[in-house]
Short mmCIF file of C-alpha atoms in Angstrom, two decimals:
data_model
loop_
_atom_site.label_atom_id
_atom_site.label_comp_id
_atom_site.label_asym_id
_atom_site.label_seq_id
_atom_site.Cartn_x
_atom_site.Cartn_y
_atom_site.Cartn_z
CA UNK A 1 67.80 43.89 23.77
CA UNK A 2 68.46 40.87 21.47
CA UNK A 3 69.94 41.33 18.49
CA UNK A 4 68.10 40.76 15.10
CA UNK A 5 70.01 37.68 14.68
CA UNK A 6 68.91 36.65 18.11
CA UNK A 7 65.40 37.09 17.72
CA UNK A 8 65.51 35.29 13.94
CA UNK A 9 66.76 32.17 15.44
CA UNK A 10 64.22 32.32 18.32
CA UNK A 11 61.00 32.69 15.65
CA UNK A 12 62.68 29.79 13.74
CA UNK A 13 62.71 27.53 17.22
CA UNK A 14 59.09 28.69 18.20
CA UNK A 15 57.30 27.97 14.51
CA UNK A 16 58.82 24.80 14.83
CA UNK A 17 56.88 23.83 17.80
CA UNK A 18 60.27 24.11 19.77
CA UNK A 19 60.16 26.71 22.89
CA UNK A 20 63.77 25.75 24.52
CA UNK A 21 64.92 29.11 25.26
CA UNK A 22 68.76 30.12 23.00
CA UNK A 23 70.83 30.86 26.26
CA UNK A 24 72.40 34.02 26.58
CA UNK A 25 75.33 35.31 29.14
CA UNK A 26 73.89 39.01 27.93
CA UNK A 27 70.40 38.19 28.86
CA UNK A 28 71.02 36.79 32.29
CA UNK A 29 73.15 39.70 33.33
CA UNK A 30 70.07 42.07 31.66
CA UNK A 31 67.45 40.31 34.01
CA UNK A 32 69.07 40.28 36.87
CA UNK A 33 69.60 43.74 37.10
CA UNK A 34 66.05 43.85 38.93
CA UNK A 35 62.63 45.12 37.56
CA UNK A 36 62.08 45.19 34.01
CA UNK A 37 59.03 46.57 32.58
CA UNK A 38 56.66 43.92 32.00
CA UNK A 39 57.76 41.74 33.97
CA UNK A 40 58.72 41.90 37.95
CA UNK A 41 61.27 40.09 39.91
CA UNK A 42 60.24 36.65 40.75
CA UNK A 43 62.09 33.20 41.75
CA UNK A 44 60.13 31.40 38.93
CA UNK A 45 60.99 32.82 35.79
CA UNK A 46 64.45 32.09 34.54
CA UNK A 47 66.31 35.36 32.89
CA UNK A 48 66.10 33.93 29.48
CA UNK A 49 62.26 33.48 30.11
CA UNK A 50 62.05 36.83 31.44
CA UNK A 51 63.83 38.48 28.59
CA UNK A 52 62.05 36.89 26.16
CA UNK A 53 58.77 37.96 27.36
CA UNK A 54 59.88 41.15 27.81
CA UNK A 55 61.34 40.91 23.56
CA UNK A 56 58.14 39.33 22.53
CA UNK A 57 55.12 39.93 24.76
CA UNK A 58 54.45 36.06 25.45
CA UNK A 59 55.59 32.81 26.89
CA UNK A 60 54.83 29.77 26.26
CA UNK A 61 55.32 27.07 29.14
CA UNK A 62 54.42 23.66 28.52
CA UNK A 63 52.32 21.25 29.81
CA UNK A 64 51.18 23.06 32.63
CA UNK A 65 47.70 22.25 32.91
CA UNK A 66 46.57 19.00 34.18
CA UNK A 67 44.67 16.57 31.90
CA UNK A 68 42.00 15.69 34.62
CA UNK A 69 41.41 19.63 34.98
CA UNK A 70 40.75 19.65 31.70
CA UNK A 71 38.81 17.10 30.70
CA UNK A 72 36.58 18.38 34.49
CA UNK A 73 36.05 22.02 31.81
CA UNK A 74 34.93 19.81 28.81
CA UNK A 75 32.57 17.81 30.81
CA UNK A 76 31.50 21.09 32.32
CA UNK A 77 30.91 23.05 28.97
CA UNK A 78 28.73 20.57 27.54
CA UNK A 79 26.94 20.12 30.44
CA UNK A 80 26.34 24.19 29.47
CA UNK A 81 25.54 23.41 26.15
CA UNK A 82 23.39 21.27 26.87
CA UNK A 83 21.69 23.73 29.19
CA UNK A 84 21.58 21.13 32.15
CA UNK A 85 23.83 24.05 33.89
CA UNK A 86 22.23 27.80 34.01
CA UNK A 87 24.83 30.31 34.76
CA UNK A 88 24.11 34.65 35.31
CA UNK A 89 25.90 36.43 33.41
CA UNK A 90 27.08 34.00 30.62
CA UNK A 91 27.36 35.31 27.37
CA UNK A 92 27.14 32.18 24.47
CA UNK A 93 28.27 32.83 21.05
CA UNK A 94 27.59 30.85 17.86
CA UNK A 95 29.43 31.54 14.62
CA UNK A 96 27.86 33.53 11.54
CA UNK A 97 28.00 30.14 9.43
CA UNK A 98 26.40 27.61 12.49
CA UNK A 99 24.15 30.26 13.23
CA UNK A 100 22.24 29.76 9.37
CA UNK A 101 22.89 26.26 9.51
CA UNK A 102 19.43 23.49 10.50
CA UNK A 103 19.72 21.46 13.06
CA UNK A 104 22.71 21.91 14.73
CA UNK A 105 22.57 20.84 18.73
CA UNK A 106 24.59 21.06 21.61
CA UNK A 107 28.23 22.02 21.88
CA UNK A 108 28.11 21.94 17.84
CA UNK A 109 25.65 24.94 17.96
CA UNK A 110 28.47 27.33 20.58
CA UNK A 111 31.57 28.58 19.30
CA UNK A 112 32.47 30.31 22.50
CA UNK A 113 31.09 31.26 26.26
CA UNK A 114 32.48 34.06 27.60
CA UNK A 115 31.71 35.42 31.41
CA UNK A 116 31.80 31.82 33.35
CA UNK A 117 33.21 33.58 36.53
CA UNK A 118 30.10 32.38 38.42
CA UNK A 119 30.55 29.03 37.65
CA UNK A 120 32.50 27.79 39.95
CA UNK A 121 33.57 24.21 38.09
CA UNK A 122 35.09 26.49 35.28
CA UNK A 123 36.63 29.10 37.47
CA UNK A 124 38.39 26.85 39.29
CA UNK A 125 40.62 27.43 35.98
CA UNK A 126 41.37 30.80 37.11
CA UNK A 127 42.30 29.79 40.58
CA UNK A 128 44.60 26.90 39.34
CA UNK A 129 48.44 27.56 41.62
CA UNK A 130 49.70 26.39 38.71
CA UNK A 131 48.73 29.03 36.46
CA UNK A 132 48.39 31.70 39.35
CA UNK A 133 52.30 31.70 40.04
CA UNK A 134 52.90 32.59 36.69
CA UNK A 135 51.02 35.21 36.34
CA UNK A 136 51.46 37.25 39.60
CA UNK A 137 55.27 37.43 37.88
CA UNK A 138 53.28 39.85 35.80
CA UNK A 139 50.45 41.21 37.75
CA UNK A 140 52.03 41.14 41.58
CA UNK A 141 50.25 39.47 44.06
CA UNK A 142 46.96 41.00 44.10
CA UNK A 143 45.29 39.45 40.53
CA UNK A 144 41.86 39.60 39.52
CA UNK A 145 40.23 37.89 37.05
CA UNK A 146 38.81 39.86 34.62
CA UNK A 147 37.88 38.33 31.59
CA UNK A 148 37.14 34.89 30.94
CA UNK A 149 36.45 32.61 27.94
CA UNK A 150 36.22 28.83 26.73
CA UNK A 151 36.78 28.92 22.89
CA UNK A 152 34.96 25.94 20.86
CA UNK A 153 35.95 27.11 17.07
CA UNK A 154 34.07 24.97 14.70
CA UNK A 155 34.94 23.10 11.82
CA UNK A 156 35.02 26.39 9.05
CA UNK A 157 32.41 26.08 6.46
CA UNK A 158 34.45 27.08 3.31
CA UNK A 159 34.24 30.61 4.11
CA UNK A 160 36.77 31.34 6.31
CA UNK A 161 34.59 32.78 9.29
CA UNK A 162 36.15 30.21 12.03
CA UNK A 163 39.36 32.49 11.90
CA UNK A 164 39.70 35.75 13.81
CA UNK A 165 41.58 38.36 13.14
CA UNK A 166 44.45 39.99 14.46
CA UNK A 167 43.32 42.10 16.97
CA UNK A 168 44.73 43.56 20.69
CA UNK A 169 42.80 42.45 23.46
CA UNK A 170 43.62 45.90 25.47
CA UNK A 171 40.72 47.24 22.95
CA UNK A 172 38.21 45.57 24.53
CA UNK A 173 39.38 46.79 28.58
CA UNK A 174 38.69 49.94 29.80
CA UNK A 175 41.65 49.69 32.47
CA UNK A 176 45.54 50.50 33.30
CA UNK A 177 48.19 49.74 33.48
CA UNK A 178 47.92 47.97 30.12
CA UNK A 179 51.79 46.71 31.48
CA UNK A 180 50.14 44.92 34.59
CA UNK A 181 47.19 42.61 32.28
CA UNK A 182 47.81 39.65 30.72
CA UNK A 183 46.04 36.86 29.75
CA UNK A 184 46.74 32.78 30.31
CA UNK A 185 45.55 30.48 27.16
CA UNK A 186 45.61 27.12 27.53
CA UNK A 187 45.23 24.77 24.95
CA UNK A 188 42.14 21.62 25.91
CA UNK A 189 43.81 19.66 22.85
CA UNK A 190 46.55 19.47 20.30
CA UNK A 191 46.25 23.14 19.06
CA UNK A 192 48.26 23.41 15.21
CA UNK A 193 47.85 25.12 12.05
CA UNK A 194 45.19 22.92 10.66
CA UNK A 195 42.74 23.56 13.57
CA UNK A 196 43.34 27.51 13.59
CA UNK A 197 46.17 28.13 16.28
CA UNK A 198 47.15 31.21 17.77
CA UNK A 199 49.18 33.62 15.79
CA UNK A 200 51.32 36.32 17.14
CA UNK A 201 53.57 39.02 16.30
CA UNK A 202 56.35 39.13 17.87
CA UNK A 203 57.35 42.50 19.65
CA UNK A 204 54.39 44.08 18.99
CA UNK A 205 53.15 44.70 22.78
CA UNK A 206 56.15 47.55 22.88
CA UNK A 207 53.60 49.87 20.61
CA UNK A 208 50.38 51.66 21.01
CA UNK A 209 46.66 50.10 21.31
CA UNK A 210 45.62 50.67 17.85
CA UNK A 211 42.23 51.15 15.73
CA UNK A 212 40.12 48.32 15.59
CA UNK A 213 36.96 47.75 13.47
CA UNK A 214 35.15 44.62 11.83
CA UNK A 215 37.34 43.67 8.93
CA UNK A 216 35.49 43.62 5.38
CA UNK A 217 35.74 39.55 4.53
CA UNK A 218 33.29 38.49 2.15
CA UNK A 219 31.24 36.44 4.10
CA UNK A 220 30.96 38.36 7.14
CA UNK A 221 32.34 38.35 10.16
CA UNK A 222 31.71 36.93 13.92
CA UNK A 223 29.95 39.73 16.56
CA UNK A 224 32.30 41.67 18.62
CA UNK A 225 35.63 40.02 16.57
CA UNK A 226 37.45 43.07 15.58
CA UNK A 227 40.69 43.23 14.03
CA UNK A 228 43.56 46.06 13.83
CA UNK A 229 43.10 48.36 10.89
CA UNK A 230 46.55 49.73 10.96
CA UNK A 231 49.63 46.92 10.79
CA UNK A 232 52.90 46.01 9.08
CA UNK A 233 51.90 42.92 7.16
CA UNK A 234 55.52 41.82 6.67
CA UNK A 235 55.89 41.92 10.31
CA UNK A 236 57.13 38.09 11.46
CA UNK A 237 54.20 35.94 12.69
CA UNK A 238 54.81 33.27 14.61
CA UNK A 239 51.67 30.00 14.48
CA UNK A 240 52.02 28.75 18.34
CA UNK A 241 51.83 24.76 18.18
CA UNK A 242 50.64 23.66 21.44
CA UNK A 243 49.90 20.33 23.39
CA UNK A 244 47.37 19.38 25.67
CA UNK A 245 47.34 21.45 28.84
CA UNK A 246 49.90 23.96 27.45
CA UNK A 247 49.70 27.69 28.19
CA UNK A 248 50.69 31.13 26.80
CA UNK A 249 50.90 33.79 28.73
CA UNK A 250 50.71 36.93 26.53
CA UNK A 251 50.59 40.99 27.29
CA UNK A 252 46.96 42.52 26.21
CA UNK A 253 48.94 45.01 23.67
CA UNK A 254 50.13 41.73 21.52
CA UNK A 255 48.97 41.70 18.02
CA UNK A 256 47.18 38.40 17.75
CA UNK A 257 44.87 36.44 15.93
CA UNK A 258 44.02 32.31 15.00
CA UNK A 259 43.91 31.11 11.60
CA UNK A 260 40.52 28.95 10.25
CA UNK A 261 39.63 25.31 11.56
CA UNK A 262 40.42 23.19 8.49
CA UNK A 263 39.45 19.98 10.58
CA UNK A 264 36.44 18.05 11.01
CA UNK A 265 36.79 18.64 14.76
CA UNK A 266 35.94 21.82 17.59
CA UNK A 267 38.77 23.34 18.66
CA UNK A 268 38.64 24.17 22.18
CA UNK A 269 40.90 26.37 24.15
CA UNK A 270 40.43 27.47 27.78
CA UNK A 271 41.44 31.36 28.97
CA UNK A 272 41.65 34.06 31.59
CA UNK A 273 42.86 37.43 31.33
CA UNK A 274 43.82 38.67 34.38
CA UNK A 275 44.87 42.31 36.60
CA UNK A 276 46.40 43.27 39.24
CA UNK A 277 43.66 44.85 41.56
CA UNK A 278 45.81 48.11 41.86
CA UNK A 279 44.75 48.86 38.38
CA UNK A 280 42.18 51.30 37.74
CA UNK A 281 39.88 52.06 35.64
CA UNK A 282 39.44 54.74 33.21
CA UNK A 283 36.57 56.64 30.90
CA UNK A 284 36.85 55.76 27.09
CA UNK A 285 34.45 58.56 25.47
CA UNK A 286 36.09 60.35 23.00
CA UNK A 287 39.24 57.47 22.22
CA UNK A 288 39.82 54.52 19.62
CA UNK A 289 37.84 52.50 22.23
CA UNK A 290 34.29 54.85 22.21
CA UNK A 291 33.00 52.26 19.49
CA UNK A 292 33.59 49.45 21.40
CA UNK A 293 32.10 50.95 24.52
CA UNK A 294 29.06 51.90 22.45
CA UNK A 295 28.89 48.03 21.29
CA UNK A 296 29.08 46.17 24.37
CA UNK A 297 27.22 48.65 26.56
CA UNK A 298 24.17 48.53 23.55
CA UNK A 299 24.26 44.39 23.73
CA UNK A 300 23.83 45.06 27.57
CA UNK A 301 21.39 47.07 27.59
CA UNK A 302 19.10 44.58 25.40
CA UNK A 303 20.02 41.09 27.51
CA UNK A 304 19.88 42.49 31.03
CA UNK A 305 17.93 46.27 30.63
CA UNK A 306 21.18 47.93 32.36
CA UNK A 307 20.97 52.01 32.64
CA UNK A 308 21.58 54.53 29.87
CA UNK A 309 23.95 55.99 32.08
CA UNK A 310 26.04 52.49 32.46
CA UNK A 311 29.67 52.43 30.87
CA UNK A 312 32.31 50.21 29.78
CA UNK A 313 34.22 50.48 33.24
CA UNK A 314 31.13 49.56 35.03
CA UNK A 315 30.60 46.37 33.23
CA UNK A 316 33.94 45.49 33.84
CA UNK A 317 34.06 46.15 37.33
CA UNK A 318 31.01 44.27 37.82
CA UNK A 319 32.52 41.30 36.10
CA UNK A 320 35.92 40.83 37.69
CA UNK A 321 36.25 38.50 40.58
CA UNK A 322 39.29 38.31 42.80
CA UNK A 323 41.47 34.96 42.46
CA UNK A 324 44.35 36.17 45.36
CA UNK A 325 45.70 38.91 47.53
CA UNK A 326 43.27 42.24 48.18
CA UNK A 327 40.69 43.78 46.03
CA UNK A 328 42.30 47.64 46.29
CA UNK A 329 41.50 49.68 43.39
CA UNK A 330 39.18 47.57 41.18
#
């Protein structure tokens, strides 16, 4: 474990937009002592990399993602928006504040699609070798995807409802291990404080999935963004300044969030959060995450008339879609 010092100087280098890794003799002897616990032994990761995930929950690797890819999962998404392209499934969200506003077309009226697995222009994101070899360094080599999203946050209106809160994505997934999830977010543009980056905290993967609920802000909040009731507000957040094409990798325990859209512009962000297929699934009645089950399993029910008997795991299950490997458990 790095020592306070350590970890101070490594927050200082990441809000500066800097992710060179301090080097450490300590670390490299730590990582090479085989399997740690979120991560596995791999010839990609360097031990400082390793160790620093394991520290911090994330990792940001730079310019990993191809501009052509990218600009291929613009041209896609407002094809969507545009509703030239119909795909099952998809879920489109609009924020609280476009949602009352006249007039507003196109990708200017969608703050977020969620579900694109059976599209196969924007899942060829989730397939990218690229992105898969860093991720089977957490997951092993049979991944699913699980979960997948194309963020367009809009220009905030005044009242703050383009941010979302600091929440734990493990809230939302009714599988395990939580230790063999994570998620790859890449960045379409220049992601920075004024156009609501990604905030983290630090460390905060090593703890337990926590309570979520909508957060009381004055002038509401977006559907199904729900935020962590119970955290250490002095805890050290660090804003994750990002290029074109670069990705963080993060565990689905991290305490995260992204700040408002101050700009005139959409802020888009492309992501996949991904499992090893030898996780399984597991019932959620009677935890923190019964609310949430209750939620998405209602808003089913009303778009595609699913069974009263239908749960959280069998949405899930229905919507992950192997990238590599086998399919074995889920």
């Amino acid at each position: 474990m790095a020592s306070a010092a350590r970890l101070k100087v490594v927050l200082q280098h990441l809000n500066s937009g800097d992710t060179a890794f301090p080097t450490s003799a300590e670390v490299a002897t730590q990582s090479h002592r085989g399997r740690l616990r979120y991560t596995l032994e791999n010839g990609l990761l360097i031990p400082e990399q390793r160790q620093f995930y394991e520290e911090n929950g994330f990792l940001h690797i730079k310019n990993l993602v191809s501009a052509e890819n990218l600009d291929l999962f613009r041209d896609e998404f407002e094809r969507i928006c545009r509703r030239e392209v119909i795909v099952p499934g998809l879920m489109v969200m609009r924020d609280i504040a476009i949602i009352k506003a006249e007039f507003v077309q196109d990708q200017k009226a969608v703050s977020k699609i969620q579900d694109f697995q059976d599209n196969e222009i924007l899942f060829k994101y989730c397939c990218l070798p690229e992105i898969l070899k860093y991720v089977k360094c957490f997951t092993g080599p049979n991944i699913m995807a699980m979960h997948t999203m194309l963020i367009n946050k809009p220009p905030d209106a005044g009242k703050k409802t383009s941010r979302h809160p600091l929440h734990q994505d493990l809230h939302y997934f009714p599988f395990r291990p939580a230790d063999q999830i994570v998620c790859a977010w890449t960045a379409m543009e220049r992601v920075d404080r004024n156009n609501g980056c990604l905030i983290v905290l630090p460390g905060t993967h090593k703890g337990r999935l926590k309570q979520h609920d909508y957060p009381e802000w004055k002038d509401g909040v977006n559907m199904m963004y729900h935020g962590v009731r119970d955290y250490d507000p002095n805890h050290p957040k660090v804003h994750l300044v990002m290029e074109k094409g670069d990705t963080v990798f993060f565990h689905p325990l991290l305490i995260h969030g992204s700040g408002t859209n101050r700009t005139q512009g959409f802020r888009k962000a492309i992501s996949c959060h991904y499992a090893s297929s030898d996780c399984y699934f597991i019932g959620v009645k009677g935890t923190i995450q019964e609310s949430i089950e209750k939620e998405i399993v209602e808003m089913g029910r009303k778009k595609y008339d699913l069974d009263k008997d239908v749960t959280l795991a069998d949405i899930w299950s229905f919507k992950g879609r192997l990238v590599q490997g086998e399919r074995t458990n889920m």
